[in-house]
Short mmCIF file of C-alpha atoms in Angstrom, two decimals:
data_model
loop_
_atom_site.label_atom_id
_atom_site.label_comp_id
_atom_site.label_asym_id
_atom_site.label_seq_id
_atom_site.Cartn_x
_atom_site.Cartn_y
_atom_site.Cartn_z
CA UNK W 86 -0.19 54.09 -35.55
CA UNK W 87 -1.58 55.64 -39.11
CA UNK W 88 -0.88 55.83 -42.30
CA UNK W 89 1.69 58.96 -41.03
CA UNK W 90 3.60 56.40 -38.70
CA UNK W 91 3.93 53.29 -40.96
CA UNK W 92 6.59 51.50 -38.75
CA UNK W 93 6.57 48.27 -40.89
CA UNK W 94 7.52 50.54 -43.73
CA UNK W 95 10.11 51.97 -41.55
CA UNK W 96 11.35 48.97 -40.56
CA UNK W 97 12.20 47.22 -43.72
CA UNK W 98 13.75 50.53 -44.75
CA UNK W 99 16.11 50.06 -41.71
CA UNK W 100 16.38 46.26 -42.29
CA UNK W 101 14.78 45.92 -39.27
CA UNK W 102 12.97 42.56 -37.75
CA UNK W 103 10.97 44.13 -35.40
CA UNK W 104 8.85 47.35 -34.74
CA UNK W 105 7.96 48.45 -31.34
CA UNK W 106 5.41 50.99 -31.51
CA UNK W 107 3.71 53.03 -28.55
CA UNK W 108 1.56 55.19 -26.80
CA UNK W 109 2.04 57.61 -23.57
CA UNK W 110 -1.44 58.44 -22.17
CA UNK W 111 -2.18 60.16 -19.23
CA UNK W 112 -4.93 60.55 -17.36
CA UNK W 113 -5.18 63.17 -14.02
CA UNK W 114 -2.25 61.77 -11.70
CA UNK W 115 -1.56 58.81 -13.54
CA UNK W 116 0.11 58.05 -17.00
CA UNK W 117 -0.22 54.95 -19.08
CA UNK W 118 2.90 53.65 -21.42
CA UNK W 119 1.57 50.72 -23.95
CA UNK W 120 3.96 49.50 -26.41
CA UNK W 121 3.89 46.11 -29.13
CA UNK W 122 6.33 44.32 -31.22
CA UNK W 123 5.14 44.01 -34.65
CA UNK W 124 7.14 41.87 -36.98
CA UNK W 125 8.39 43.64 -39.67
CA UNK W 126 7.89 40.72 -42.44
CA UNK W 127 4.55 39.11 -41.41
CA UNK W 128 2.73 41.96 -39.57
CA UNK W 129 2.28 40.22 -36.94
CA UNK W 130 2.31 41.51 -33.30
CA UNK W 131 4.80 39.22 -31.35
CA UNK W 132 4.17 40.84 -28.34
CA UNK W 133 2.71 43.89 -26.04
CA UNK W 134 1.96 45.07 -22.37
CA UNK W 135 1.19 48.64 -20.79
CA UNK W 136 2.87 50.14 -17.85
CA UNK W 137 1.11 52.20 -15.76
CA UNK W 138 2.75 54.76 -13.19
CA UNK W 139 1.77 57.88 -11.61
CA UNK W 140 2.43 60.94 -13.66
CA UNK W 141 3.82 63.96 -12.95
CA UNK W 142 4.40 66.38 -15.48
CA UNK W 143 8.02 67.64 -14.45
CA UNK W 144 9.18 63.75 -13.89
CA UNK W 145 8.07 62.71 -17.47
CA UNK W 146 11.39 61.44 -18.84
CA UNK W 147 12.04 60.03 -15.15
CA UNK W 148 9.09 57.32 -16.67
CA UNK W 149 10.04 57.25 -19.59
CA UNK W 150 13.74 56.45 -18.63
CA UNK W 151 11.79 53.75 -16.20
CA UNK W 152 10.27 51.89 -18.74
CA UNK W 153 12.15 52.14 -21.82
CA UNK W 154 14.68 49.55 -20.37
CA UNK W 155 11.69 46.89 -18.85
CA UNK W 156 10.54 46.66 -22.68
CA UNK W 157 13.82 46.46 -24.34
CA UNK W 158 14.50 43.83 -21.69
CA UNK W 159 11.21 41.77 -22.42
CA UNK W 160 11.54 42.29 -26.22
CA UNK W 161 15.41 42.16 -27.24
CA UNK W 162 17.50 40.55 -24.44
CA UNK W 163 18.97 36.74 -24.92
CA UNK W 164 15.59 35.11 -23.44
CA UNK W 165 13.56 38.04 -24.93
CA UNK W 166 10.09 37.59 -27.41
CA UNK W 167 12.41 38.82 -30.67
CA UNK W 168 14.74 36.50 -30.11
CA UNK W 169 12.23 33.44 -29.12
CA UNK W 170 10.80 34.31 -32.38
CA UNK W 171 13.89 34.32 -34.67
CA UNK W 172 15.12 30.84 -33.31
CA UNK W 173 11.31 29.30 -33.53
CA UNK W 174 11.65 30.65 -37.65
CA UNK W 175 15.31 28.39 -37.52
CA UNK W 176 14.00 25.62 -36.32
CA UNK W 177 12.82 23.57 -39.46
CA UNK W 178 16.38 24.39 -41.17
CA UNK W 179 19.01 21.70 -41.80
CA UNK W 180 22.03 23.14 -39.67
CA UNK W 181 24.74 23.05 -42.07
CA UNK W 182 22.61 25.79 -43.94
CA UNK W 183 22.47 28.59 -41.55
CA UNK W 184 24.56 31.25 -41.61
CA UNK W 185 26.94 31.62 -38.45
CA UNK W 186 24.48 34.31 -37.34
CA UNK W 187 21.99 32.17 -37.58
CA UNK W 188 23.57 29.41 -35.97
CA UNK W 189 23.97 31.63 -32.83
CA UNK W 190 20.36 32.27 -32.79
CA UNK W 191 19.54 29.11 -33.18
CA UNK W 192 21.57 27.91 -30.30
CA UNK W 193 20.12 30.79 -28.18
CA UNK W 194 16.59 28.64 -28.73
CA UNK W 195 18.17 25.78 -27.79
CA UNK W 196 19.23 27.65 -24.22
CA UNK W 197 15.50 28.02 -23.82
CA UNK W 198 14.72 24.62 -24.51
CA UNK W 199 17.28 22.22 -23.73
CA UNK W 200 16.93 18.99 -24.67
CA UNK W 201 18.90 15.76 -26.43
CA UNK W 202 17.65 16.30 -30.17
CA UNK W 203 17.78 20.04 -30.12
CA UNK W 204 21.61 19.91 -28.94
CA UNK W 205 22.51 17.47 -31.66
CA UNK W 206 21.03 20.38 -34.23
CA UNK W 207 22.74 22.87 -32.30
CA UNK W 208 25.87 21.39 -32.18
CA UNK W 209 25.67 20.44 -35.86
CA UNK W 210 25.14 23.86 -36.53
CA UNK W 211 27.77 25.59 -34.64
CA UNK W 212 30.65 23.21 -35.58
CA UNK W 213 29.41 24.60 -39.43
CA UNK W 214 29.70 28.19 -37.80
CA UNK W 215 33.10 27.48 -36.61
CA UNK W 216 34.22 26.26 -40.02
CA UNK W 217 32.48 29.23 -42.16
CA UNK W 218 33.55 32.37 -39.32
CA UNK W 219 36.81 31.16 -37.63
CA UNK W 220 37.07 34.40 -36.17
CA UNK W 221 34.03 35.22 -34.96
CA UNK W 222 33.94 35.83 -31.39
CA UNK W 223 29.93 35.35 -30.91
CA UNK W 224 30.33 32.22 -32.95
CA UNK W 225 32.70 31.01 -30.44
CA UNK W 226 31.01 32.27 -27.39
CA UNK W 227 28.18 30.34 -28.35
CA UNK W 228 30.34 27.00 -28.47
CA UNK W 229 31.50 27.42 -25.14
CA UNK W 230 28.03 27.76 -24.16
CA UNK W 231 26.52 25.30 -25.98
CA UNK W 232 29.11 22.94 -24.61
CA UNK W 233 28.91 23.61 -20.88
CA UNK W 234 24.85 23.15 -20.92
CA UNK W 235 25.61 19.51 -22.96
CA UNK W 236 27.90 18.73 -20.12
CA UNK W 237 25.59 20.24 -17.75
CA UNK W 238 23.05 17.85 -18.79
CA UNK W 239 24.89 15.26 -19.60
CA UNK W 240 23.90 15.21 -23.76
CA UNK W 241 27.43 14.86 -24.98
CA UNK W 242 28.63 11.60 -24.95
CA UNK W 243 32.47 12.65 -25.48
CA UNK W 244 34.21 13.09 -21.92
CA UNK W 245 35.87 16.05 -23.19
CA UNK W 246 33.13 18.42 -23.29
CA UNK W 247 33.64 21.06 -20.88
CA UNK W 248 37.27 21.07 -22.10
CA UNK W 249 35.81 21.87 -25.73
CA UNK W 250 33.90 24.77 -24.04
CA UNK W 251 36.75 26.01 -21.69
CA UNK W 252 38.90 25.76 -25.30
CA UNK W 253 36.43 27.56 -26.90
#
């Protein structure tokens, strides 16, 4: 990454959170794919690894195709670094103030960390949601969700719980 590749520039062009930039090297028989989240804001790297496989020249996008989903996996999926990341920044805010986007995120930091304080926030936070996006189907996905872990765990006191998720 140079001045001709400036991805954080890129990224706050695009609106972007995250970067992930990369490398392909290869080496006689054997090819080596490193690749880092860099947040867009803070500069930070959040996160990187390398992948190495055997290369063969005529099988190139075979490893590419290979790897690409492992990193969008580790980086963007529900229990992924971006979104670990975006939660831990939501943390410290009061829940009526998030937006119902961030509410979701929010909750998808409590998933990773269940506990009885962090489900009252939660559940503070996505009953505002509700009330600001009545129509929002993410918003409402994440209710269920929330719910059925409460119950799971037995945070709600209410006996209706899982019938609030199942509702939801």
């Amino acid at each position: 990454t140079g001045a001709a590749c400036d991805g954080g520039a890129s990224g706050r062009n695009l609106g972007a959170r995250g970067v992930v930039h990369g490398s392909v090297r290869q080496a006689g028989p054997s090819a080596r794919i490193s690749a880092q989240l860099v947040d867009v804001l803070s500069g930070a790297h959040l996160w990187a690894d390398q992948y190495d496989r055997p290369y063969e020249p005529d099988a190139v996008f075979t490893l590419l195709d290979d790897v690409a989903p492992r990193i969008v996996a580790t980086v963007a999926d529900m229990h992924g670094v971006l979104m670990h990341t975006m939660s831990e920044q939501l943390r410290g805010r009061e829940p009526t103030a998030l937006t119902p986007y961030e509410a979701v995120l929010s909750a998808c930091g409590y998933i990773a960390r269940i506990d009885r304080a962090e489900y009252e926030r939660v559940r503070q936070a996505m009953e505002h949601a509700v009330r600001q996006a009545p129509h929002d189907a993410d918003v409402w996905a994440m209710v269920s969700h929330v719910a059925a872990e409460a119950f799971k765990h037995g945070f709600d006191e209410q006996s209706d719980s899982l019938d609030r998720g199942l509702e939801a």
